[in-house]
Amino acid sequence: MPIELKMPALSPTMEVGTLAKWMVKVGDVVKSGDLLAEIETDKATMEFEAVDEGTISEISVAEGTEVAVGTVIAMIAGEGEGAKPAPAPTPAPAPARKEDAAPAAKAEAAPAPAQVSAPAKSSDRVIASPLAKRLAAAKGVDISGLTGTGPSGRIVKADVEGATPGAAPAGAAEVAVATAAPVARPTTPAPAPAPAAIGDIPHETVKLSGMRKTIARRLTESKQQVPHIYLTVDIRLDALLKLRGELNGALTARGVKLSVNDMLIKALALSLVEVPACNVSFAGDTLIQYSRADIAVAVSISGGLITPIIVGAESKAMSAISIEMKELADKAKTGKLQPHEYQGGTASISNMGMFGIKNFDAVINPPQAMIMAIGAGEKRPYIVDDALAIATVMSATGSFDHRAIDGSDGAQFMRAFKTLVENPLGLVA
């Protein structure tokens, strides 16, 4: 029998993917481990490998097409079957994107093994995703009266969220996720309306990439749902810059060159260890306290932003942080980061000093509870040893989730960070 090749779920949160490039064509013989295609998720480009042997008999999705996880994208001919010409590829509809990643949502990101029908008012089957059915039951929506916008008319979460609550049909089947209980989540905000009138202004309409859609959704959720508190300190950099020069002189033979950001990553991690009240996440009626400082570092890439993570930065030498950061940044810019390299983190750092930005307020990246925004170091009048002098000073602003972190704890954290940067031997002790 022919074998169906389906769009894989390459990360726990993936629900749609773009077929970036086919590495095979109809008639090619493949075996387990052969590279079949490159697939773009909302964060990276990843490779799709074969797990079966056979001959590619059909390619049903063209390069550049965005399709839902679980959609058949190609066929492998069974034994004794020949390849047939591929029909004109047609894009498959993609469902609305899910809410932010959470461990409990992992089962929902994978393709459903079978579509579950729910009782309807007529003899017709009602095809809906498990998540849509749970939301319908919670909201009291009669799912049999909805029109699905997912693949093959399947009812998806967005269809339920836009429906008017009403009595659910009696005897509706309950659908459970095998790995976890449903997690209550706020409704995704409606997309911003288009301008009322563009008129005759010259313009073009650019379709949002998956990454840009994710950024827009997550930042909107963060600013709407997380009460931010901002604390700013001015930090003298002269001692840190002097130490950086000395360390780089000693590291030249090893091919390592520390950046200021590498040193600030270390300072941020040690500050989280010193003030553990800020190394937390808010989780409804509980607070998650982390015992390790995993620092997510904002990296600007084509089309958006991604945050590769330095795991356990508090226990790593700055030279190790520098080497790892360069490798992660290179992978980020070429779209080769793996999910475990950018998902998670206990706090973030965003440095815009290289652009000459003096200071700014960064948006928290949930479920983290804080992010450090770093401005440019510049010569300023500054009190040094009780006398007015000129020093190299930068402004750093911490954004804190006020549900999880009190202002006094945030202030202690900022003081710890300032002390470490101004007395940088503590970074190598």
Coordinates of C-alpha atoms in Angstrom, one line a residue:
M1 CA 0.0 0.0 0.0
P2 CA 1.2 3.6 -0.6
I3 CA 2.6 5.4 2.4
E4 CA 1.4 8.9 3.2
L5 CA 4.0 11.5 4.1
K6 CA 2.3 14.1 6.4
M7 CA 3.4 17.6 7.5
P8 CA 5.2 16.8 10.8
A9 CA 4.9 18.6 14.1
L10 CA 8.6 19.7 14.5
S11 CA 8.0 21.4 17.8
P12 CA 5.4 21.1 20.6
T13 CA 3.7 24.3 19.5
M14 CA 3.8 23.9 15.8
E15 CA 0.4 23.7 14.1
V16 CA 1.3 24.9 10.6
G17 CA 4.5 24.8 8.5
T18 CA 5.7 26.1 5.2
L19 CA 7.2 23.6 2.7
A20 CA 10.3 25.6 2.0
K21 CA 12.2 23.3 -0.3
W22 CA 11.8 19.7 -1.7
M23 CA 15.0 17.7 -1.6
V24 CA 13.4 14.9 -3.7
K25 CA 11.3 14.5 -6.8
V26 CA 8.8 12.0 -8.1
G27 CA 10.5 8.8 -9.0
D28 CA 13.3 9.1 -6.5
V29 CA 14.0 6.1 -4.3
V30 CA 14.4 7.0 -0.6
K31 CA 15.4 5.1 2.5
S32 CA 15.1 5.8 6.2
G33 CA 17.2 8.8 7.2
D34 CA 17.2 10.4 3.7
L35 CA 16.5 14.2 3.7
L36 CA 13.1 14.8 2.1
A37 CA 12.4 18.5 2.6
E38 CA 13.2 21.7 4.5
I39 CA 10.2 23.0 6.5
E40 CA 9.9 26.5 8.0
T41 CA 8.2 26.8 11.4
D42 CA 7.5 30.2 13.0
K43 CA 11.0 30.2 14.4
A44 CA 13.4 28.2 12.3
T45 CA 13.9 26.1 9.2
M46 CA 14.2 22.4 10.0
E47 CA 14.9 19.2 8.0
F48 CA 12.3 16.5 7.4
E49 CA 13.8 13.0 7.1
A50 CA 12.3 9.8 5.7
V51 CA 11.4 7.0 8.1
D52 CA 10.3 4.5 5.4
E53 CA 11.8 3.1 2.3
G54 CA 10.2 3.3 -1.2
T55 CA 9.8 5.4 -4.3
I56 CA 8.3 8.9 -4.2
S57 CA 5.2 8.5 -6.2
E58 CA 3.5 11.8 -5.6
I59 CA 4.3 15.3 -4.4
S60 CA 1.1 17.1 -3.5
V61 CA 2.3 20.3 -1.9
A62 CA 4.3 22.9 -3.8
E63 CA 7.4 24.7 -2.4
G64 CA 6.4 27.9 -0.5
T65 CA 3.0 26.5 0.6
E66 CA 1.8 26.8 4.2
V67 CA -0.1 23.7 5.3
A68 CA -1.5 22.3 8.5
V69 CA 0.3 19.7 10.6
G70 CA -1.0 16.3 9.6
T71 CA -1.7 17.3 6.0
V72 CA -0.5 14.8 3.4
I73 CA 2.3 16.4 1.4
A74 CA 3.7 13.4 -0.6
M75 CA 3.3 9.7 -1.1
I76 CA 5.7 6.8 -1.2
A77 CA 4.8 3.9 -3.5
G78 CA 4.5 0.5 -1.9
E79 CA 6.2 -2.6 -3.3
G80 CA 5.2 -3.2 -6.9
E81 CA 3.6 0.2 -7.3
G82 CA 4.9 2.7 -9.7
A83 CA 5.2 6.4 -9.5
K84 CA 2.5 8.6 -11.0
P85 CA 2.7 12.1 -12.3
A86 CA 2.2 14.6 -9.5
P87 CA -1.0 16.7 -9.9
A88 CA -0.9 20.4 -9.7
P89 CA -0.1 21.2 -6.1
T90 CA -2.9 23.0 -4.2
P91 CA -2.3 24.7 -0.9
A92 CA -4.1 23.1 2.1
P93 CA -5.9 25.4 4.4
A94 CA -4.2 26.1 7.7
P95 CA -6.0 26.4 11.1
A96 CA -5.8 29.4 13.4
R97 CA -2.7 29.4 15.5
K98 CA -2.7 28.1 19.0
E99 CA -2.2 30.0 22.2
D100 CA 1.3 30.4 23.7
A101 CA 3.4 27.2 24.2
A102 CA 2.8 25.2 27.4
P103 CA 3.9 21.7 28.3
A104 CA 0.2 20.7 28.6
A105 CA -0.4 21.7 25.0
K106 CA 2.0 19.3 23.5
A107 CA -0.5 16.7 22.6
E108 CA -2.6 19.3 20.8
A109 CA 0.2 20.3 18.5
A110 CA 0.6 16.8 17.1
P111 CA -1.7 15.7 14.3
A112 CA -4.8 14.0 15.6
P113 CA -4.7 10.2 14.8
A114 CA -8.4 10.3 13.8
Q115 CA -11.2 12.9 13.6
V116 CA -13.8 12.5 16.3
S117 CA -17.4 13.2 15.4
A118 CA -19.8 14.9 17.8
P119 CA -23.5 14.4 17.8
A120 CA -25.3 16.8 15.5
K121 CA -28.8 18.0 15.0
S122 CA -29.0 16.2 11.8
S123 CA -27.5 12.9 10.5
D124 CA -24.3 14.8 9.2
R125 CA -21.1 14.3 11.1
V126 CA -19.6 17.3 12.9
I127 CA -15.8 17.2 12.6
A128 CA -13.9 19.2 15.2
S129 CA -10.5 19.3 16.8
P130 CA -10.3 18.1 20.5
L131 CA -9.4 21.6 21.6
A132 CA -12.4 23.1 19.8
K133 CA -14.7 20.6 21.4
R134 CA -13.4 21.4 24.9
L135 CA -13.7 25.1 24.3
A136 CA -17.2 24.6 23.0
A137 CA -18.2 22.6 26.1
A138 CA -16.7 25.2 28.4
K139 CA -18.4 28.1 26.6
G140 CA -21.7 26.3 26.1
V141 CA -21.5 26.6 22.3
D142 CA -23.6 24.2 20.2
I143 CA -20.7 22.9 18.0
S144 CA -23.1 21.2 15.6
G145 CA -24.3 24.6 14.4
L146 CA -20.8 26.0 13.5
T147 CA -19.2 26.2 10.1
G148 CA -15.6 24.9 10.2
T149 CA -12.7 26.8 8.7
G150 CA -10.1 24.1 9.2
P151 CA -9.0 21.4 6.8
S152 CA -12.0 19.6 5.1
G153 CA -14.3 21.9 7.0
R154 CA -13.0 20.9 10.4
I155 CA -14.1 23.1 13.3
V156 CA -11.1 24.6 15.0
K157 CA -10.5 26.8 18.1
A158 CA -11.0 30.1 16.2
D159 CA -14.5 29.0 15.0
V160 CA -15.6 28.3 18.6
E161 CA -14.1 31.5 20.0
G162 CA -16.1 33.6 17.5
A163 CA -19.4 31.7 18.2
T164 CA -22.2 32.9 20.4
P165 CA -22.6 30.8 23.6
G166 CA -25.7 28.6 23.6
A167 CA -26.9 25.3 24.9
A168 CA -24.6 22.4 23.9
P169 CA -26.3 19.4 22.3
A170 CA -27.4 16.8 24.9
G171 CA -25.1 13.8 25.1
A172 CA -22.2 15.5 23.4
A173 CA -19.1 13.3 23.7
E174 CA -16.3 14.5 25.9
V175 CA -12.8 14.5 24.4
A176 CA -9.8 14.2 26.7
V177 CA -6.1 14.8 25.9
A178 CA -4.2 11.7 27.0
T179 CA -1.2 13.5 28.3
A180 CA -2.7 16.3 30.4
A181 CA -5.9 18.0 31.6
P182 CA -7.1 21.1 29.7
V183 CA -5.4 24.3 30.7
A184 CA -7.6 27.4 31.0
R185 CA -6.4 30.2 28.8
P186 CA -7.7 33.7 28.0
T187 CA -9.2 34.2 24.7
T188 CA -6.8 35.5 22.0
P189 CA -7.4 39.2 21.3
A190 CA -9.1 40.0 18.0
P191 CA -6.7 41.1 15.3
A192 CA -6.2 44.9 14.9
P193 CA -8.6 46.3 12.3
A194 CA -7.3 47.4 8.9
P195 CA -7.1 51.2 8.4
A196 CA -10.5 52.7 7.6
A197 CA -9.3 54.2 4.4
I198 CA -6.0 54.0 2.6
G199 CA -7.1 56.2 -0.2
D200 CA -4.7 56.8 -3.0
I201 CA -1.5 56.6 -0.9
P202 CA 1.0 54.4 -2.7
H203 CA 1.4 51.2 -0.8
E204 CA 1.8 47.4 -0.9
T205 CA 0.2 44.7 1.3
V206 CA 2.7 42.3 2.8
K207 CA 1.6 39.0 4.1
L208 CA 2.8 38.4 7.7
S209 CA 5.3 35.6 8.2
G210 CA 4.6 32.9 10.8
M211 CA 7.3 34.5 13.0
R212 CA 5.8 38.0 12.7
K213 CA 2.3 36.6 13.6
T214 CA 3.8 34.9 16.7
I215 CA 5.6 38.0 17.8
A216 CA 2.4 40.1 17.4
R217 CA 0.3 37.6 19.3
R218 CA 2.8 37.1 22.2
L219 CA 3.6 40.8 22.7
T220 CA -0.1 41.7 22.6
E221 CA -0.9 39.0 25.2
S222 CA 2.1 40.1 27.4
K223 CA 1.1 43.8 27.5
Q224 CA -2.6 43.0 28.1
Q225 CA -2.2 40.3 30.7
V226 CA 1.0 41.0 32.5
P227 CA 1.2 44.1 34.7
H228 CA 4.7 45.5 34.0
I229 CA 6.7 47.5 36.4
Y230 CA 9.9 49.2 35.2
L231 CA 13.0 50.0 37.2
T232 CA 16.0 51.8 35.8
V233 CA 19.6 52.3 37.0
D234 CA 22.6 54.1 35.6
I235 CA 25.7 51.9 35.7
R236 CA 29.3 53.0 35.3
L237 CA 31.1 50.7 32.8
D238 CA 34.8 51.8 33.0
A239 CA 35.9 48.9 35.3
L240 CA 34.0 46.3 33.2
L241 CA 35.5 47.7 29.9
K242 CA 39.0 47.6 31.5
L243 CA 38.6 44.0 32.6
R244 CA 37.2 43.0 29.2
G245 CA 40.3 44.4 27.5
E246 CA 42.6 42.4 29.9
L247 CA 40.6 39.2 29.5
N248 CA 40.5 39.5 25.7
G249 CA 44.3 39.9 25.7
A250 CA 44.6 36.6 27.6
L251 CA 42.1 34.8 25.4
T252 CA 43.5 35.8 22.1
A253 CA 45.5 32.6 21.7
R254 CA 42.2 30.6 22.2
G255 CA 40.4 32.6 19.5
V256 CA 37.9 34.0 22.0
K257 CA 36.8 37.6 22.1
L258 CA 34.4 38.6 24.9
S259 CA 31.7 41.2 24.1
V260 CA 30.2 43.5 26.7
N261 CA 26.9 41.6 26.2
D262 CA 28.6 38.3 27.1
M263 CA 29.7 39.8 30.4
L264 CA 26.2 41.3 31.0
I265 CA 24.6 37.8 30.4
K266 CA 26.9 36.5 33.2
A267 CA 26.0 39.5 35.5
L268 CA 22.3 38.9 34.9
A269 CA 22.5 35.2 35.7
L270 CA 24.5 35.8 38.9
S271 CA 22.0 38.5 40.0
L272 CA 19.1 36.0 39.6
V273 CA 21.0 33.6 41.9
E274 CA 21.7 36.4 44.4
V275 CA 18.0 37.6 44.3
P276 CA 16.0 34.4 43.7
A277 CA 12.7 36.2 44.2
C278 CA 13.2 37.5 40.7
N279 CA 14.0 34.1 39.1
V280 CA 10.4 33.0 39.0
S281 CA 7.3 32.6 36.8
F282 CA 3.7 33.4 37.7
A283 CA 1.4 30.4 37.2
G284 CA -2.1 31.4 38.4
D285 CA -2.4 30.3 42.0
T286 CA 1.2 29.1 42.2
L287 CA 4.7 30.7 41.8
I288 CA 7.5 28.7 40.1
Q289 CA 10.8 29.3 41.7
Y290 CA 13.8 28.4 39.5
S291 CA 17.1 27.2 40.9
R292 CA 19.1 27.8 37.7
A293 CA 19.5 30.9 35.6
D294 CA 18.7 30.2 31.9
I295 CA 19.2 33.5 30.0
A296 CA 17.3 34.1 26.8
V297 CA 19.2 36.5 24.6
A298 CA 17.3 38.6 22.1
V299 CA 18.8 38.2 18.6
S300 CA 17.5 40.3 15.7
I301 CA 17.1 38.2 12.5
S302 CA 15.5 38.8 9.1
G303 CA 11.7 39.1 9.6
G304 CA 11.7 39.3 13.4
L305 CA 13.3 38.4 16.7
I306 CA 14.4 35.1 18.4
T307 CA 15.8 34.4 21.8
P308 CA 18.4 31.6 22.0
I309 CA 19.1 30.5 25.5
I310 CA 22.3 30.2 27.5
V311 CA 21.4 27.3 29.9
G312 CA 22.9 27.6 33.4
A313 CA 24.7 30.8 32.6
E314 CA 25.4 31.4 36.3
S315 CA 27.8 28.5 36.4
K316 CA 29.6 29.0 33.0
A317 CA 32.8 31.0 32.4
M318 CA 32.3 34.1 30.3
S319 CA 34.6 32.6 27.6
A320 CA 32.2 29.6 27.4
I321 CA 29.2 32.0 27.2
S322 CA 30.9 33.9 24.4
I323 CA 31.6 30.8 22.3
E324 CA 28.1 29.4 22.9
M325 CA 26.4 32.8 22.1
K326 CA 28.3 33.1 18.8
E327 CA 27.2 29.6 17.8
L328 CA 23.6 30.2 18.7
A329 CA 23.5 33.6 17.0
D330 CA 24.8 32.1 13.8
K331 CA 22.3 29.3 13.9
A332 CA 19.5 31.9 14.6
K333 CA 20.4 34.0 11.6
T334 CA 20.4 31.0 9.3
G335 CA 17.2 29.6 10.7
K336 CA 18.8 26.5 12.1
L337 CA 18.0 26.7 15.8
Q338 CA 16.4 23.7 17.2
P339 CA 13.3 24.1 19.5
H340 CA 15.2 23.3 22.7
E341 CA 17.7 26.1 21.9
Y342 CA 15.1 28.9 22.0
Q343 CA 12.2 27.6 24.1
G344 CA 12.2 28.2 27.8
G345 CA 14.5 30.4 29.7
T346 CA 14.0 31.9 33.2
A347 CA 14.8 35.6 32.2
S348 CA 15.7 37.6 29.1
I349 CA 18.2 40.3 28.1
S350 CA 17.8 42.7 25.2
N351 CA 20.7 44.9 24.3
M352 CA 20.1 47.8 21.9
G353 CA 23.2 49.8 22.8
M354 CA 24.8 49.0 19.5
F355 CA 22.1 51.1 17.8
G356 CA 22.8 54.1 20.0
I357 CA 19.6 53.7 22.0
K358 CA 20.1 55.3 25.4
N359 CA 17.3 53.4 27.3
F360 CA 14.1 51.6 26.6
D361 CA 11.4 49.4 28.3
A362 CA 11.4 45.9 27.0
V363 CA 8.2 43.7 26.9
I364 CA 8.3 40.6 29.2
N365 CA 8.4 37.3 27.4
P366 CA 5.9 35.0 29.3
P367 CA 6.0 32.7 31.1
Q368 CA 9.2 34.5 32.3
A369 CA 8.7 37.3 34.8
M370 CA 11.5 39.7 33.9
I371 CA 13.6 41.1 31.1
M372 CA 16.6 43.4 31.2
A373 CA 16.9 46.2 28.6
I374 CA 20.4 47.5 28.0
G375 CA 21.1 50.9 26.6
A376 CA 24.3 52.3 25.0
G377 CA 27.4 53.1 27.1
E378 CA 28.2 56.8 26.6
K379 CA 30.4 59.4 28.2
R380 CA 28.4 61.3 30.9
P381 CA 29.1 63.6 33.8
Y382 CA 29.2 61.2 36.8
I383 CA 30.1 61.3 40.5
V384 CA 33.4 59.3 40.9
D385 CA 34.9 59.2 44.4
D386 CA 32.7 62.0 45.6
A387 CA 33.8 64.3 42.7
L388 CA 32.3 65.2 39.4
A389 CA 34.0 63.4 36.5
I390 CA 33.4 62.0 33.1
A391 CA 32.6 58.3 33.0
T392 CA 31.3 55.7 30.6
V393 CA 27.8 55.1 31.8
M394 CA 24.9 53.0 30.5
S395 CA 21.2 52.8 31.5
A396 CA 19.7 49.4 32.3
T397 CA 15.9 49.0 32.7
G398 CA 14.4 45.9 34.2
S399 CA 10.8 45.0 33.3
F400 CA 9.1 42.9 36.0
D401 CA 5.8 41.0 36.2
H402 CA 4.3 42.7 39.2
R403 CA 2.1 39.7 39.9
A404 CA 5.2 37.6 40.8
I405 CA 7.8 40.2 41.7
D406 CA 7.4 43.0 44.2
G407 CA 8.9 46.4 43.6
S408 CA 11.3 46.0 46.5
D409 CA 12.6 42.6 45.2
G410 CA 13.0 44.2 41.7
A411 CA 15.0 47.1 43.3
Q412 CA 17.3 44.6 45.1
F413 CA 17.8 42.8 41.8
M414 CA 18.7 46.0 40.0
R415 CA 21.1 46.9 42.8
A416 CA 22.8 43.5 42.6
F417 CA 23.2 43.8 38.8
K418 CA 24.6 47.3 39.1
T419 CA 27.1 46.2 41.8
L420 CA 28.3 43.2 39.7
V421 CA 28.8 45.3 36.5
E422 CA 30.6 48.1 38.4
N423 CA 32.8 45.6 40.3
P424 CA 33.3 43.0 37.5
L425 CA 35.9 40.8 39.3
G426 CA 32.8 39.2 40.8
L427 CA 32.0 37.8 37.4
V428 CA 35.2 35.8 37.3
A429 CA 35.4 34.9 41.0

